[in-house]
Short mmCIF file of C-alpha atoms in Angstrom, two decimals:
data_model
loop_
_atom_site.label_atom_id
_atom_site.label_comp_id
_atom_site.label_asym_id
_atom_site.label_seq_id
_atom_site.Cartn_x
_atom_site.Cartn_y
_atom_site.Cartn_z
CA MET A 28 92.71 110.24 101.42
CA GLY A 29 94.45 108.95 103.86
CA ARG A 30 93.74 109.02 107.92
CA GLN A 31 94.96 111.41 109.69
CA PHE A 32 98.93 110.16 111.59
CA ARG A 33 101.30 111.46 114.18
CA VAL A 34 104.52 110.82 113.15
CA HIS A 35 106.81 107.38 113.27
CA GLN A 36 103.27 105.59 111.98
CA SER A 37 102.54 103.74 108.86
CA THR A 38 99.59 103.69 106.25
CA ILE A 39 98.39 103.64 103.22
CA ARG A 40 96.21 104.88 99.89
CA ARG A 41 95.15 103.64 96.76
CA VAL A 42 96.41 101.76 93.86
CA LEU A 43 96.23 102.46 90.76
CA LYS A 44 96.78 99.33 88.59
CA THR A 45 96.24 98.65 84.38
CA ARG A 46 94.86 95.63 83.05
CA PRO A 47 96.09 92.88 81.78
CA GLU A 48 100.19 93.39 82.56
CA HIS A 49 101.10 96.49 83.75
CA GLN A 50 99.55 97.91 87.24
CA LYS A 51 99.96 101.71 88.44
CA THR A 52 99.40 102.63 92.15
CA SER A 53 98.52 106.02 92.40
CA SER A 54 98.90 107.05 96.59
CA VAL A 55 97.85 109.77 99.21
CA GLU A 56 99.71 109.92 102.31
CA GLN A 57 99.90 112.45 106.27
CA PHE A 58 102.11 112.78 107.61
CA GLY A 59 101.72 114.85 110.22
CA THR A 60 104.54 117.22 111.35
CA LEU A 61 104.11 118.69 115.33
CA PRO A 62 103.26 116.90 118.69
CA PRO A 63 100.36 118.03 120.48
CA SER A 64 102.29 119.75 123.13
CA GLN A 65 103.91 121.97 120.60
CA THR A 66 100.99 123.27 119.28
CA ASP A 67 97.14 124.36 120.58
CA CYS A 68 95.98 123.83 116.90
CA GLN A 69 92.01 122.25 117.34
CA PHE A 70 93.38 120.28 113.94
CA GLU A 71 97.05 119.26 113.49
CA PRO A 72 98.74 120.55 110.92
CA LYS A 73 100.16 117.71 107.82
CA LEU A 74 101.25 117.21 104.87
CA LEU A 75 99.33 115.73 101.86
CA VAL A 76 101.50 113.29 99.92
CA TRP A 77 100.62 112.38 96.07
CA TRP A 78 102.67 110.18 94.10
CA ALA A 79 101.81 108.32 91.46
CA LEU A 80 104.09 105.25 90.86
CA SER A 81 103.55 102.62 88.38
CA ALA A 82 106.03 99.14 86.28
CA LYS A 83 106.79 102.09 83.95
CA GLY A 84 107.26 105.11 85.83
CA ARG A 85 106.95 107.55 88.52
CA SER A 86 105.58 111.13 88.92
CA SER A 87 106.63 113.93 90.90
CA VAL A 88 105.93 113.78 94.24
CA HIS A 89 103.41 117.00 94.86
CA VAL A 90 102.47 117.42 98.91
CA HIS A 91 100.22 120.00 100.04
CA ARG A 92 99.84 121.54 103.55
CA SER A 93 96.45 120.89 104.67
CA LYS A 94 94.93 121.00 108.00
CA ALA A 95 90.99 119.14 107.39
CA ALA A 96 90.05 117.15 104.40
CA VAL A 97 90.25 117.41 100.43
CA GLY A 98 87.28 119.49 98.95
CA THR A 99 85.93 118.74 96.00
CA ASP A 100 87.84 121.44 93.77
CA THR A 101 91.16 120.39 95.40
CA TYR A 102 91.06 117.08 94.59
CA LEU A 103 89.99 117.05 91.06
CA ASN A 104 91.93 119.62 90.09
CA GLU A 105 94.83 118.90 91.75
CA ARG A 106 95.53 114.98 91.35
CA ILE A 107 92.83 113.65 89.45
CA ARG A 108 92.94 116.63 85.92
CA LYS A 109 97.28 118.41 86.88
CA ARG A 110 98.78 115.03 87.57
CA LEU A 111 97.03 111.96 87.16
CA VAL A 112 95.71 112.06 84.18
CA PRO A 113 99.34 113.64 82.53
CA PHE A 114 101.18 110.49 83.98
CA ILE A 115 98.91 108.02 82.44
CA SER A 116 99.00 109.58 79.14
CA LYS A 117 102.69 109.97 79.65
CA HIS A 118 102.90 106.67 80.81
CA HIS A 119 100.32 104.24 79.92
CA HIS A 120 98.92 105.86 76.65
CA GLY A 121 96.09 103.59 75.71
CA ASP A 122 96.19 101.19 77.60
CA SER A 123 92.84 99.75 79.77
CA ILE A 124 93.23 101.33 83.32
CA LEU A 125 91.35 100.28 86.43
CA PHE A 126 91.80 103.09 89.42
CA TRP A 127 91.35 101.09 92.55
CA PRO A 128 91.08 103.41 95.54
CA ASP A 129 90.77 103.76 99.43
CA LEU A 130 87.38 104.22 101.21
CA ALA A 131 88.34 108.23 101.33
CA SER A 132 85.69 110.45 100.60
CA ALA A 133 87.11 112.96 97.46
CA HIS A 134 87.90 109.52 95.49
CA TYR A 135 84.25 108.63 95.09
CA PHE A 136 82.96 112.41 95.14
CA LYS A 137 80.34 112.67 92.55
CA ARG A 138 81.95 114.94 89.87
CA VAL A 139 85.03 113.48 90.81
CA GLN A 140 83.52 109.52 89.12
CA VAL A 141 82.01 111.46 86.12
CA PHE A 142 85.58 113.12 84.93
CA LEU A 143 87.45 109.29 85.72
CA THR A 144 84.37 107.68 83.86
CA ASN A 145 84.01 110.57 80.78
CA GLN A 146 88.28 109.82 80.83
CA GLY A 147 87.54 106.49 80.41
CA ILE A 148 88.81 105.50 83.45
CA LYS A 149 87.34 102.90 85.53
CA CYS A 150 87.27 102.91 89.07
CA VAL A 151 86.58 100.22 91.40
CA LYS A 152 82.95 100.70 92.81
CA ARG A 153 83.06 101.26 96.83
CA SER A 154 80.58 98.36 96.97
CA GLN A 155 83.24 96.30 95.60
CA ASN A 156 86.30 98.28 97.80
CA PRO A 157 87.56 96.27 101.36
CA PRO A 158 88.44 98.21 103.31
CA ASN A 159 92.14 97.38 103.69
CA VAL A 160 94.20 94.91 101.93
CA PRO A 161 97.74 95.82 102.87
CA HIS A 162 99.02 92.16 101.28
CA ALA A 163 97.49 92.50 98.16
CA ARG A 164 98.30 96.73 97.25
CA PRO A 165 102.17 96.62 96.45
CA ILE A 166 101.55 100.79 97.87
CA GLU A 167 101.82 99.53 100.88
CA THR A 168 105.22 98.80 101.58
CA ILE A 169 105.88 101.60 98.72
CA TRP A 170 105.00 103.95 102.56
CA CYS A 171 106.33 102.25 103.96
CA LEU A 172 109.65 102.18 102.90
CA LEU A 173 109.03 106.47 102.68
CA GLU A 174 108.55 106.81 105.71
CA GLN A 175 111.46 104.74 106.94
CA LYS A 176 113.54 106.72 104.90
CA VAL A 177 112.32 110.13 106.33
CA TYR A 178 112.18 109.50 109.07
CA ASP A 179 115.68 107.57 109.25
CA ARG A 180 117.67 107.31 112.81
CA GLY A 181 115.39 109.41 114.42
CA TRP A 182 114.37 112.37 112.16
CA GLU A 183 111.89 114.57 113.41
CA ALA A 184 110.17 117.79 110.83
CA LYS A 185 110.74 120.56 113.07
CA ASN A 186 107.71 122.52 110.16
CA LEU A 187 106.08 121.82 107.32
CA ASP A 188 108.64 123.55 105.16
CA GLN A 189 111.25 121.05 106.73
CA LEU A 190 109.31 117.56 106.04
CA ALA A 191 108.07 118.62 102.68
CA LYS A 192 111.48 118.51 101.01
CA ARG A 193 112.55 115.65 103.31
CA ILE A 194 109.03 114.13 101.52
CA ILE A 195 110.37 114.97 98.27
CA TRP A 196 114.91 114.02 98.14
CA LYS A 197 114.04 110.83 100.49
CA ALA A 198 111.40 109.50 97.62
CA LYS A 199 114.08 109.81 95.26
CA GLU A 200 115.81 107.38 96.73
CA ILE A 201 113.34 104.80 96.59
CA ASP A 202 114.29 102.18 93.17
CA GLN A 203 112.37 102.42 90.69
CA LYS A 204 112.69 98.28 89.84
CA VAL A 205 111.86 97.34 93.61
CA VAL A 206 108.12 99.66 93.07
CA THR A 207 108.33 97.81 89.16
CA ASN A 208 108.84 94.10 90.68
CA MET A 209 106.28 94.68 93.91
CA ILE A 210 104.12 95.87 90.91
CA LEU A 211 104.55 93.34 88.56
CA ARG A 212 103.49 90.81 90.63
CA VAL A 213 100.52 92.36 91.67
CA ARG A 214 98.19 90.30 89.23
CA GLY A 215 99.97 86.68 90.34
CA ASN A 216 98.55 87.89 94.23
CA LEU A 217 95.20 88.67 93.44
CA LEU A 218 95.29 85.22 91.55
CA ARG A 219 96.82 83.51 94.47
CA MET A 220 94.54 85.47 97.38
CA TYR A 221 91.81 84.40 95.28
CA GLN A 222 92.12 80.77 95.14
CA LYS A 223 93.89 79.97 98.63
CA GLY A 224 93.22 82.76 101.30
CA VAL A 225 93.69 86.43 102.06
CA TYR A 226 96.95 85.20 104.04
CA SER A 227 98.58 83.27 101.67
CA ILE A 228 100.15 85.11 100.06
CA VAL A 229 101.94 86.51 103.32
CA SER A 230 104.85 84.05 103.23
CA LEU A 231 105.98 85.10 99.50
CA LEU A 232 106.21 88.98 101.66
CA MET A 233 108.41 88.11 103.78
#
């Protein structure tokens, strides 16, 4: 899961990459909808947006309404079983997969980890997963692009349904060629960071 934020802020979710040739990204984003003055709820309503992308294609955008963090059953059934596994089977059958999530608890639920292991999907261990590597993960840029499109020209959501439709619509405007180029650079960027330091690739991204 990604951290919660209100409108006009950006964040990242998780990266799923394939070794050695094709990297995949799979992510969850949270979009807030109403400012505090418009809601008396203890937890602000938001949409959790899940999207898997790779150098070979993309999944449909899944939007889930929530006021709290996603539990084990929802995450495992709605994200992993129904969407991630079919996506891998369709676009990357037979590939060696490394699942690189962020540090949200949902990724590391025991049942989720057991299921991934049984499916032959390797996952970066929590102890080996840095809290934030914006320069290396293309999903950072992809979420920023999507957010810019969603809130273009000061657009604001009137309700959750309107926001959900806008997100799905704007996601289609992101060119697959752009996604592919970003993802295929991950391997080289990681090698450059290893050899020359974390910030050695910043200039390449500008």
